Short mmCIF file of C-alpha atoms and ligand atoms in Angstrom, two decimals:
data_model
loop_
_atom_site.label_atom_id
_atom_site.label_comp_id
_atom_site.label_asym_id
_atom_site.label_seq_id
_atom_site.Cartn_x
_atom_site.Cartn_y
_atom_site.Cartn_z
CA MET A 1 -71.26 16.08 123.03
CA PRO A 2 -70.97 15.41 119.39
CA THR A 3 -66.81 14.81 117.98
CA TYR A 4 -67.84 16.85 115.12
CA ARG A 5 -69.56 20.37 115.15
CA ALA A 6 -70.66 22.80 112.19
CA PRO A 7 -67.46 25.13 112.07
CA ARG A 8 -67.97 28.65 114.25
CA GLY A 9 -69.89 31.25 113.17
CA THR A 10 -71.41 28.72 111.01
CA ARG A 11 -75.23 26.97 111.11
CA ASP A 12 -76.74 23.94 109.77
CA LEU A 13 -80.10 25.24 108.30
CA LEU A 14 -82.35 22.34 109.68
CA PRO A 15 -85.81 20.84 107.71
CA ALA A 16 -87.63 23.16 109.54
CA GLU A 17 -86.05 26.39 109.45
CA ARG A 18 -85.71 25.66 105.43
CA PRO A 19 -89.66 26.57 104.31
CA THR A 20 -88.97 30.41 105.74
CA TRP A 21 -85.50 30.26 104.32
CA ALA A 22 -87.12 29.03 100.70
CA ARG A 23 -90.13 31.78 100.92
CA LEU A 24 -87.40 34.43 101.17
CA GLU A 25 -85.17 32.85 98.33
CA ALA A 26 -88.08 32.83 96.36
CA LEU A 27 -89.34 36.31 96.91
CA ALA A 28 -86.15 37.75 96.26
CA ARG A 29 -86.04 36.12 92.77
CA ASP A 30 -89.40 37.24 91.99
CA LEU A 31 -89.05 41.03 92.88
CA ALA A 32 -85.99 40.93 90.98
CA ALA A 33 -87.63 39.62 87.62
CA ARG A 34 -89.73 42.04 88.17
CA TYR A 35 -87.65 44.85 88.05
CA GLY A 36 -85.98 43.22 85.69
CA TYR A 37 -82.91 42.20 86.81
CA ARG A 38 -81.05 38.82 85.62
CA GLU A 39 -79.72 36.40 87.47
CA ILE A 40 -75.89 35.74 87.73
CA THR A 41 -74.30 33.27 89.50
CA THR A 42 -70.14 34.17 89.78
CA PRO A 43 -67.71 31.65 91.46
CA LEU A 44 -67.86 31.03 95.62
CA PHE A 45 -64.43 31.92 95.05
CA GLU A 46 -61.83 34.73 93.23
CA LEU A 47 -58.79 35.71 92.80
CA ALA A 48 -58.21 37.83 96.24
CA ASP A 49 -56.89 40.40 93.74
CA VAL A 50 -60.70 41.08 92.67
CA PHE A 51 -61.65 41.94 96.70
CA GLU A 52 -58.50 43.89 97.52
CA ARG A 53 -58.76 46.27 94.62
CA GLY A 54 -62.10 46.10 94.44
CA ILE A 55 -63.41 46.23 98.39
CA GLY A 56 -60.11 48.20 99.43
CA GLU A 57 -57.20 47.06 101.23
CA VAL A 58 -57.41 49.12 103.82
CA THR A 59 -60.99 47.92 104.48
CA ASP A 60 -61.92 45.95 107.39
CA VAL A 61 -63.42 43.12 105.13
CA VAL A 62 -59.85 42.44 103.20
CA GLN A 63 -57.53 43.63 106.20
CA LYS A 64 -59.34 40.91 109.04
CA GLU A 65 -62.32 39.21 106.87
CA LEU A 66 -60.98 37.50 104.28
CA PHE A 67 -61.14 33.89 104.32
CA ARG A 68 -57.77 33.50 101.93
CA LEU A 69 -57.74 30.01 100.57
CA ALA A 70 -54.26 28.31 101.28
CA PRO A 71 -52.44 28.12 97.67
CA ARG A 72 -51.59 24.48 96.36
CA THR A 73 -48.01 24.41 95.77
CA GLU A 74 -48.16 24.04 91.98
CA GLU A 75 -50.24 27.29 91.92
CA SER A 76 -49.02 30.55 92.40
CA GLU A 77 -52.42 32.18 92.35
CA ARG A 78 -54.01 33.56 95.82
CA TRP A 79 -57.50 32.72 96.42
CA ALA A 80 -60.24 33.49 98.66
CA LEU A 81 -63.72 33.22 99.37
CA ARG A 82 -65.99 36.24 98.69
CA PRO A 83 -66.93 37.62 101.50
CA GLU A 84 -69.73 39.70 99.55
CA PRO A 85 -70.80 39.88 95.82
CA THR A 86 -70.34 42.68 93.53
CA ALA A 87 -66.22 42.91 92.93
CA GLY A 88 -66.89 39.23 91.47
CA ILE A 89 -69.97 40.34 89.41
CA MET A 90 -68.10 43.23 88.21
CA ARG A 91 -65.12 41.04 87.65
CA ALA A 92 -67.50 39.33 85.14
CA TYR A 93 -68.84 42.14 84.17
CA VAL A 94 -65.61 43.24 82.86
CA GLN A 95 -64.96 39.48 81.43
CA HIS A 96 -67.64 39.12 79.23
CA GLY A 97 -67.47 42.76 77.45
CA MET A 98 -71.07 43.44 79.22
CA GLN A 99 -70.42 46.84 78.18
CA THR A 100 -71.56 46.12 74.74
CA TRP A 101 -74.78 45.07 76.13
CA PRO A 102 -77.76 47.24 76.32
CA GLN A 103 -77.08 49.37 79.45
CA PRO A 104 -78.13 49.30 81.98
CA VAL A 105 -77.00 45.68 82.70
CA LYS A 106 -79.29 44.70 85.84
CA LEU A 107 -78.24 41.73 87.66
CA THR A 108 -79.21 39.72 90.62
CA GLN A 109 -77.31 36.89 93.03
CA THR A 110 -78.84 35.25 95.96
CA GLY A 111 -76.09 33.28 97.32
CA PRO A 112 -73.38 32.41 100.50
CA MET A 113 -71.10 34.82 101.29
CA PHE A 114 -67.63 34.65 103.80
CA ARG A 115 -65.87 36.60 106.19
CA TYR A 116 -63.86 35.12 108.91
CA ASP A 117 -65.66 37.12 111.50
CA ARG A 118 -66.05 37.45 115.16
CA PRO A 119 -69.31 35.21 115.37
CA GLN A 120 -72.16 36.68 117.03
CA ALA A 121 -75.97 36.53 116.13
CA GLY A 122 -76.67 38.33 112.79
CA ARG A 123 -73.23 38.24 112.71
CA TYR A 124 -71.60 34.74 111.26
CA ARG A 125 -68.92 33.44 109.03
CA GLN A 126 -70.84 31.98 106.02
CA PHE A 127 -74.25 33.97 105.72
CA VAL A 128 -76.48 34.47 102.50
CA GLN A 129 -77.20 37.32 100.18
CA PHE A 130 -79.86 38.76 98.51
CA ASP A 131 -77.58 41.10 95.89
CA VAL A 132 -79.11 43.25 92.59
CA GLU A 133 -76.98 45.55 90.58
CA ALA A 134 -77.63 48.18 87.82
CA VAL A 135 -74.75 48.61 86.03
CA GLY A 136 -74.06 51.22 83.21
CA ASP A 137 -76.42 54.13 84.83
CA ALA A 138 -75.19 57.21 86.27
CA GLY A 139 -78.64 57.99 88.21
CA PRO A 140 -80.01 59.47 89.81
CA ALA A 141 -84.00 58.00 89.40
CA ILE A 142 -82.18 54.04 89.62
CA ASP A 143 -80.89 55.19 92.78
CA ALA A 144 -84.61 55.48 94.07
CA GLU A 145 -85.62 52.64 92.24
CA ILE A 146 -82.81 50.33 94.21
CA ILE A 147 -83.81 51.38 97.57
CA GLU A 148 -87.50 50.90 96.97
CA LEU A 149 -87.05 47.77 95.43
CA GLY A 150 -84.84 46.88 99.21
CA PHE A 151 -87.38 48.34 101.21
CA ARG A 152 -90.10 46.66 98.99
CA PHE A 153 -88.35 42.93 99.83
CA TYR A 154 -88.63 43.62 103.49
CA ARG A 155 -92.14 44.64 103.20
CA GLU A 156 -93.13 41.84 101.01
CA ALA A 157 -90.96 39.21 103.16
CA GLY A 158 -93.27 40.28 106.29
CA LEU A 159 -90.85 42.77 108.27
CA ASP A 160 -92.55 46.02 109.14
CA GLY A 161 -90.90 48.98 110.73
CA VAL A 162 -87.79 48.98 108.47
CA GLU A 163 -86.14 52.84 108.07
CA VAL A 164 -84.13 53.40 105.00
CA LEU A 165 -80.69 55.29 106.09
CA LEU A 166 -79.26 57.68 103.27
CA ASN A 167 -76.28 59.44 102.65
CA SER A 168 -73.45 61.07 99.54
CA ILE A 169 -70.26 60.06 100.49
CA GLY A 170 -69.32 62.33 97.43
CA ASP A 171 -66.86 61.38 94.83
CA GLY A 172 -63.21 62.46 93.78
CA ALA A 173 -63.74 65.50 92.88
CA CYS A 174 -65.05 66.42 96.58
CA ARG A 175 -64.32 63.48 98.86
CA PRO A 176 -60.72 64.58 99.42
CA SER A 177 -61.59 68.18 101.09
CA PHE A 178 -63.92 66.54 103.48
CA ILE A 179 -61.05 63.66 104.17
CA ALA A 180 -58.78 66.92 104.44
CA ALA A 181 -61.11 68.64 107.40
CA LEU A 182 -62.05 65.18 109.01
CA THR A 183 -58.54 64.32 109.44
CA ASP A 184 -57.88 67.69 110.50
CA TYR A 185 -60.94 67.48 113.19
CA TYR A 186 -59.70 64.36 114.83
CA ARG A 187 -56.38 65.10 115.04
CA GLY A 188 -56.66 67.98 117.15
CA HIS A 189 -58.94 65.29 119.49
CA VAL A 190 -56.18 62.43 119.35
CA ASP A 191 -55.48 62.64 123.24
CA VAL A 192 -59.19 61.68 123.78
CA LEU A 193 -59.60 58.76 120.71
CA PRO A 194 -59.96 55.41 121.97
CA PRO A 195 -57.52 53.02 121.01
CA LEU A 196 -58.88 51.34 117.59
CA GLU A 197 -60.58 55.00 116.20
CA ARG A 198 -56.57 56.63 116.63
CA GLU A 199 -55.77 53.67 114.63
CA ARG A 200 -58.52 54.33 111.81
CA LEU A 201 -57.50 58.00 111.61
CA ASP A 202 -54.67 57.36 109.56
CA ARG A 203 -55.74 53.88 107.97
CA ASN A 204 -59.61 54.77 106.93
CA VAL A 205 -60.96 58.25 108.75
CA LEU A 206 -64.66 57.89 107.14
CA ARG A 207 -65.11 55.29 109.43
CA LEU A 208 -65.24 57.54 112.33
CA PRO A 209 -68.17 59.14 112.62
CA ASP A 210 -69.62 56.33 112.06
CA SER A 211 -67.99 54.54 115.61
CA LYS A 212 -70.10 52.79 117.84
CA ASP A 213 -67.98 53.77 121.01
CA PRO A 214 -69.92 55.27 123.67
CA ALA A 215 -66.74 57.44 124.09
CA MET A 216 -66.71 59.33 120.46
CA THR A 217 -70.58 60.25 120.18
CA ALA A 218 -70.22 63.63 121.72
CA LEU A 219 -67.14 64.23 119.06
CA ASN A 220 -68.62 63.15 116.10
CA ALA A 221 -71.59 65.46 116.85
CA ALA A 222 -69.47 68.08 116.18
CA ALA A 223 -67.69 66.60 113.60
CA PRO A 224 -67.78 68.19 109.98
CA ARG A 225 -70.16 66.46 107.54
CA ILE A 226 -69.92 65.16 103.85
CA THR A 227 -73.02 67.48 102.81
CA GLU A 228 -70.96 70.67 103.97
CA TYR A 229 -68.02 69.23 101.87
CA LEU A 230 -70.48 68.07 98.54
CA CYS A 231 -70.11 69.31 95.24
CA ASP A 232 -72.09 70.99 92.91
CA ALA A 233 -72.84 67.27 90.93
CA CYS A 234 -72.53 65.43 94.08
CA ALA A 235 -75.30 67.70 95.77
CA ALA A 236 -77.67 67.75 92.55
CA HIS A 237 -77.19 64.09 92.96
CA LEU A 238 -78.87 63.42 95.96
CA ALA A 239 -81.22 66.10 95.43
CA GLY A 240 -82.35 63.83 92.55
CA VAL A 241 -82.76 60.79 95.07
CA ARG A 242 -84.85 62.68 97.24
CA ALA A 243 -86.80 63.69 94.68
CA HIS A 244 -87.59 60.00 92.81
CA LEU A 245 -87.38 58.29 96.60
CA ASP A 246 -90.17 61.47 97.80
CA ALA A 247 -92.58 60.61 94.54
CA LEU A 248 -92.23 56.82 94.91
CA GLY A 249 -93.68 57.58 98.92
CA VAL A 250 -89.95 55.76 100.58
CA VAL A 251 -90.08 57.13 103.47
CA TYR A 252 -85.59 57.46 104.57
CA ARG A 253 -83.98 59.87 106.58
CA LEU A 254 -80.45 61.70 106.40
CA GLU A 255 -77.64 60.12 108.11
CA PRO A 256 -74.95 62.42 107.46
CA SER A 257 -72.51 59.73 109.67
CA LEU A 258 -73.19 57.03 107.00
CA VAL A 259 -70.11 55.46 105.17
CA ARG A 260 -70.81 51.67 104.88
CA GLY A 261 -67.38 49.43 105.20
CA LEU A 262 -66.27 49.07 101.41
CA ASP A 263 -63.98 51.72 99.54
CA TYR A 264 -65.53 51.38 96.25
CA TYR A 265 -68.43 53.57 97.21
CA THR A 266 -69.22 56.86 95.63
CA ARG A 267 -71.95 59.24 96.27
CA THR A 268 -75.45 57.88 96.99
CA ALA A 269 -75.29 55.08 100.84
CA PHE A 270 -77.91 53.52 102.23
CA GLU A 271 -78.48 51.34 104.45
CA PHE A 272 -81.24 49.35 105.56
CA TYR A 273 -82.28 49.05 109.47
CA LYS A 274 -85.21 47.70 112.02
CA THR A 275 -86.13 51.15 113.51
CA GLY A 276 -84.81 52.36 116.16
CA ARG A 277 -82.01 49.71 116.20
CA GLU A 278 -79.94 51.56 114.36
CA GLY A 279 -76.79 52.14 116.49
CA GLN A 280 -77.20 49.03 118.61
CA GLN A 281 -78.21 46.78 116.46
CA GLN A 282 -76.22 46.16 112.64
CA ALA A 283 -77.55 46.90 109.48
CA LEU A 284 -80.41 44.25 108.05
CA GLY A 285 -78.82 45.75 104.33
CA GLY A 286 -76.72 48.03 102.76
CA GLY A 287 -75.66 49.58 99.15
CA GLY A 288 -75.05 52.30 97.24
CA ARG A 289 -72.70 53.72 94.49
CA TYR A 290 -69.54 52.32 93.01
CA ASP A 291 -69.08 54.59 89.72
CA GLY A 292 -64.93 53.38 90.23
CA LEU A 293 -65.26 50.10 90.62
CA ILE A 294 -65.80 48.66 87.15
CA GLU A 295 -62.37 51.06 85.77
CA LEU A 296 -60.19 49.74 89.04
CA LEU A 297 -61.25 46.15 87.79
CA GLY A 298 -59.59 47.09 84.51
CA GLY A 299 -62.67 47.99 82.57
CA ARG A 300 -63.59 51.03 81.15
CA PRO A 301 -65.18 53.75 83.28
CA THR A 302 -68.86 52.56 83.74
CA PRO A 303 -71.77 53.77 86.84
CA GLY A 304 -73.13 51.24 88.76
CA ILE A 305 -75.12 51.07 92.15
CA GLY A 306 -76.29 48.02 93.81
CA PHE A 307 -78.01 46.44 97.52
CA GLY A 308 -76.56 43.44 99.38
CA ILE A 309 -79.73 42.38 101.81
CA GLY A 310 -78.01 39.90 104.51
CA LEU A 311 -80.88 36.95 104.34
CA ASP A 312 -79.82 35.37 108.13
CA ARG A 313 -80.59 38.94 109.71
CA LEU A 314 -83.77 39.21 108.33
CA VAL A 315 -84.73 35.81 109.46
CA LEU A 316 -83.66 36.86 113.30
CA ALA A 317 -85.69 39.85 112.40
CA LEU A 318 -88.84 37.84 111.90
CA ALA A 319 -88.17 35.33 114.59
CA GLU A 320 -88.22 38.39 117.01
CA THR A 321 -91.09 39.94 115.38
CA GLY A 322 -93.15 36.53 116.76
CA GLY A 323 -93.80 35.56 112.88
CA ALA A 324 -94.22 31.83 112.85
CA SER A 325 -92.20 30.07 110.92
CA ASP A 326 -93.00 28.36 108.12
CA ALA A 327 -95.10 25.29 107.44
CA GLU A 328 -93.11 22.50 105.96
CA PRO A 329 -95.36 21.22 103.08
CA ALA A 330 -97.16 17.64 104.16
CA PRO A 331 -97.54 14.86 101.79
CA VAL A 332 -101.04 15.34 99.79
CA ALA A 333 -101.58 11.13 99.97
CA VAL A 334 -100.11 8.55 102.52
CA VAL A 335 -100.60 4.76 100.98
CA VAL A 336 -101.59 2.60 103.94
CA GLY A 337 -102.33 -1.04 103.46
CA ALA A 338 -104.15 -3.77 105.34
CA ASP A 339 -101.51 -6.39 105.16
CA PRO A 340 -98.76 -4.86 106.59
CA ASP A 341 -96.21 -6.79 104.64
CA ASP A 342 -97.09 -5.90 100.85
CA THR A 343 -95.04 -3.14 101.23
CA VAL A 344 -94.62 -3.17 97.59
CA GLY A 345 -98.17 -2.61 96.53
CA ARG A 346 -97.58 0.60 98.88
CA LEU A 347 -94.87 1.39 96.92
CA ARG A 348 -96.07 0.94 93.57
CA VAL A 349 -98.97 3.51 94.38
CA ALA A 350 -96.90 5.87 95.75
CA THR A 351 -94.87 5.87 93.15
CA ASP A 352 -97.53 6.20 90.40
CA LEU A 353 -98.66 9.24 92.58
CA ARG A 354 -95.35 10.79 92.38
CA GLY A 355 -95.36 10.38 88.72
CA ALA A 356 -98.83 12.32 88.43
CA GLY A 357 -97.03 15.18 90.32
CA ILE A 358 -98.58 14.24 93.46
CA ALA A 359 -96.55 14.48 97.06
CA ALA A 360 -97.50 10.82 98.54
CA ARG A 361 -95.67 8.85 101.07
CA ALA A 362 -96.23 5.08 101.36
CA GLU A 363 -95.96 3.56 104.79
CA LEU A 364 -92.51 1.42 104.22
CA GLY A 365 -92.74 -0.32 107.74
CA ARG A 366 -94.63 -3.52 108.51
CA ARG A 367 -96.96 -2.11 111.18
CA LYS A 368 -100.73 -2.67 111.65
CA LEU A 369 -103.17 -0.58 110.00
CA GLY A 370 -104.33 1.41 112.65
CA LYS A 371 -100.32 2.57 113.62
CA GLN A 372 -100.19 3.55 109.95
CA MET A 373 -102.86 5.37 109.90
CA GLU A 374 -102.26 7.60 113.17
CA ALA A 375 -98.93 8.19 111.34
CA ALA A 376 -100.66 9.72 107.96
CA VAL A 377 -102.68 11.83 110.48
CA ARG A 378 -99.56 12.85 112.17
CA ASP A 379 -98.05 13.67 108.76
CA GLY A 380 -101.11 16.28 108.04
CA ALA A 381 -101.48 14.41 104.75
CA HIS A 382 -105.05 15.37 103.24
CA PHE A 383 -105.75 11.80 101.65
CA ALA A 384 -104.89 7.94 103.20
CA VAL A 385 -105.26 5.96 100.52
CA ILE A 386 -105.53 2.11 101.89
CA LEU A 387 -104.83 -0.97 99.87
CA GLY A 388 -107.34 -3.81 101.46
CA ASP A 389 -109.57 -6.19 100.25
CA GLU A 390 -110.60 -4.23 97.22
CA LEU A 391 -107.39 -4.92 95.09
CA ALA A 392 -108.87 -7.51 94.37
CA ASP A 393 -111.05 -5.87 92.23
CA GLY A 394 -108.90 -2.65 91.07
CA ASN A 395 -110.07 -0.44 93.78
CA VAL A 396 -108.40 1.49 96.73
CA THR A 397 -110.00 3.30 99.65
CA LEU A 398 -109.59 7.15 99.43
CA ARG A 399 -109.81 8.24 102.66
CA ASP A 400 -110.30 12.49 102.47
CA LEU A 401 -108.87 13.04 106.48
CA ARG A 402 -109.82 16.67 106.49
CA ALA A 403 -113.38 16.29 105.55
CA ALA A 404 -113.18 12.60 106.92
CA THR A 405 -115.20 10.64 104.30
CA GLN A 406 -114.07 8.05 101.61
CA GLU A 407 -114.78 6.21 98.83
CA LEU A 408 -113.74 3.36 96.46
CA VAL A 409 -111.76 4.07 93.75
CA PRO A 410 -110.30 2.51 91.05
CA VAL A 411 -106.39 2.28 91.21
CA GLY A 412 -105.78 3.98 87.18
CA GLU A 413 -108.20 6.80 88.47
CA LEU A 414 -106.79 7.32 91.94
CA ALA A 415 -104.47 9.92 90.95
CA ASP A 416 -106.77 11.79 88.82
CA THR A 417 -109.41 12.12 91.34
CA ILE A 418 -106.84 12.91 93.91
CA LEU A 419 -105.94 16.25 91.72
CA ARG A 420 -109.40 16.81 91.37
CA ALA A 421 -110.39 17.12 94.85
CA GLY A 422 -106.93 18.73 95.35
CA GLU A 423 -107.92 21.59 93.10
CA SER A 424 -112.11 21.69 95.00
CA GLN A 425 -110.40 21.70 98.56
CA PRO A 426 -107.37 24.33 98.00
CA HIS A 427 -105.38 23.94 101.24
CA GLY A 428 -102.39 25.73 102.66
P1 LIG B 1 -72.50 44.84 103.46
O1 LIG B 1 -73.20 45.86 103.66
O2 LIG B 1 -70.96 44.57 103.60
O3 LIG B 1 -72.43 45.12 101.59
O4 LIG B 1 -73.38 43.67 103.40
C1 LIG B 1 -74.49 43.71 103.25
C2 LIG B 1 -75.53 43.36 103.97
O5 LIG B 1 -75.14 41.76 104.38
C3 LIG B 1 -75.56 43.68 105.53
O6 LIG B 1 -75.79 44.52 105.35
C4 LIG B 1 -75.94 42.03 106.10
O7 LIG B 1 -76.99 42.44 106.48
C5 LIG B 1 -75.22 41.49 105.29
N1 LIG B 1 -73.96 40.60 106.38
C6 LIG B 1 -72.89 41.19 105.95
N2 LIG B 1 -72.06 40.69 107.12
C7 LIG B 1 -72.69 39.73 107.81
C8 LIG B 1 -72.58 38.86 108.96
N3 LIG B 1 -70.73 38.46 109.29
N4 LIG B 1 -72.84 37.99 108.78
C9 LIG B 1 -74.65 38.29 108.45
N5 LIG B 1 -74.70 38.44 107.60
C10 LIG B 1 -73.79 39.88 107.10
C11 LIG B 1 -71.94 44.75 100.97
O8 LIG B 1 -71.42 43.35 101.15
C12 LIG B 1 -72.15 45.33 99.34
N6 LIG B 1 -71.65 44.23 98.67
C13 LIG B 1 -73.32 45.40 98.81
C14 LIG B 1 -73.19 46.07 97.92
C15 LIG B 1 -74.02 46.02 96.68
N7 LIG B 1 -73.13 47.65 97.56
C16 LIG B 1 -73.34 47.44 95.84
N8 LIG B 1 -73.78 46.69 95.31
#
């Protein structure tokens, strides 16, 4: 057993795993840019207040899962690692006066988040989210645009069978009467509520209809539904989102029990699930509208909507569907030599190739040429550059390991020859 291991709930992503991650991170960046989102990077930690006010003090994320940083004695501030990026991005929106920029301000960020959760598959203490936020547009068209963007992300990532669950959770005008009706309903059945749900009844009754506890199934089926309580403005907003999704051909399922775990949401709420897995499995991603959040953080009232897509869960889902993981890039050329001791010559040639933009490995061991060649083949290199007696005349042997051909090339023309051959023989 090693003395030290990665902290519980965290993982090392080893070189063989990184290419899939790199592809998804690049796709997130490309796709967000295609939809007009600009990159922002906010700190990994903020004043705990930003999360407590933004996400809500009585949410699990803040009450149970916030990674609080022990303050140093001379500092009175309370800091916490970010459990999600939205609150921090809205803090930045207010701080940098983005309300004076052309609206909507469309921002994206992909990076690590931290939640002191009970670790299990798909639930980590450090995980990565692809996040987009559109601030300053009250919708409903942009709601549909964002949902379609998230849906497309899964498709282009190679994951089929993703389902969109959609709901409206109302706003300040209509949610109170729904909460009152819900509270009345569950109070009437308090004797049969499991302990956790009984506790939630007073803290955050909206979570009850979404409970995964089998003891709640029958009770929840008969519970009041938010859709019966929406005010005219919220109902019209939901109808608008649906009309735009329909026009885009995005298939979604209305799910009246969908509430989301963060307090800042108003109206549109949505989640992405692997089809048939909702209920048992955690969401692949989720988001919604947060029209009151910026005001909570000290800004002018400004509407906003966004989503967070968990890349860890996406990678797991891709692995489950049997998608081969992405290959690590192989060197284009490996420089080998007949004289095992001429490490200087091999390193010099490889350095020149790297300077010309070619991925090259020099054989720096002092083994026989045959062994060096075997290693070059094992590497999956396209070319072996062989330094031999011809070097006296300024030439090297360039062997195309794929075509099994070779030619003598002047050292000065080596890089160009490799680059030209690379163009005429594209390889993946
Ligand atoms: P969230 O639903 O809390 O929303 O998280 C979004 C996604 O992050 C989840 O659907 C899941 O894929 C991933 N995730 C959350 N917790 C974990 C964990 N412990 N381990 C692995 N993956 C996890 C938000 O965070 C909102 N900020 C989304 C949003 C953006 N709403 C508006 N704008």
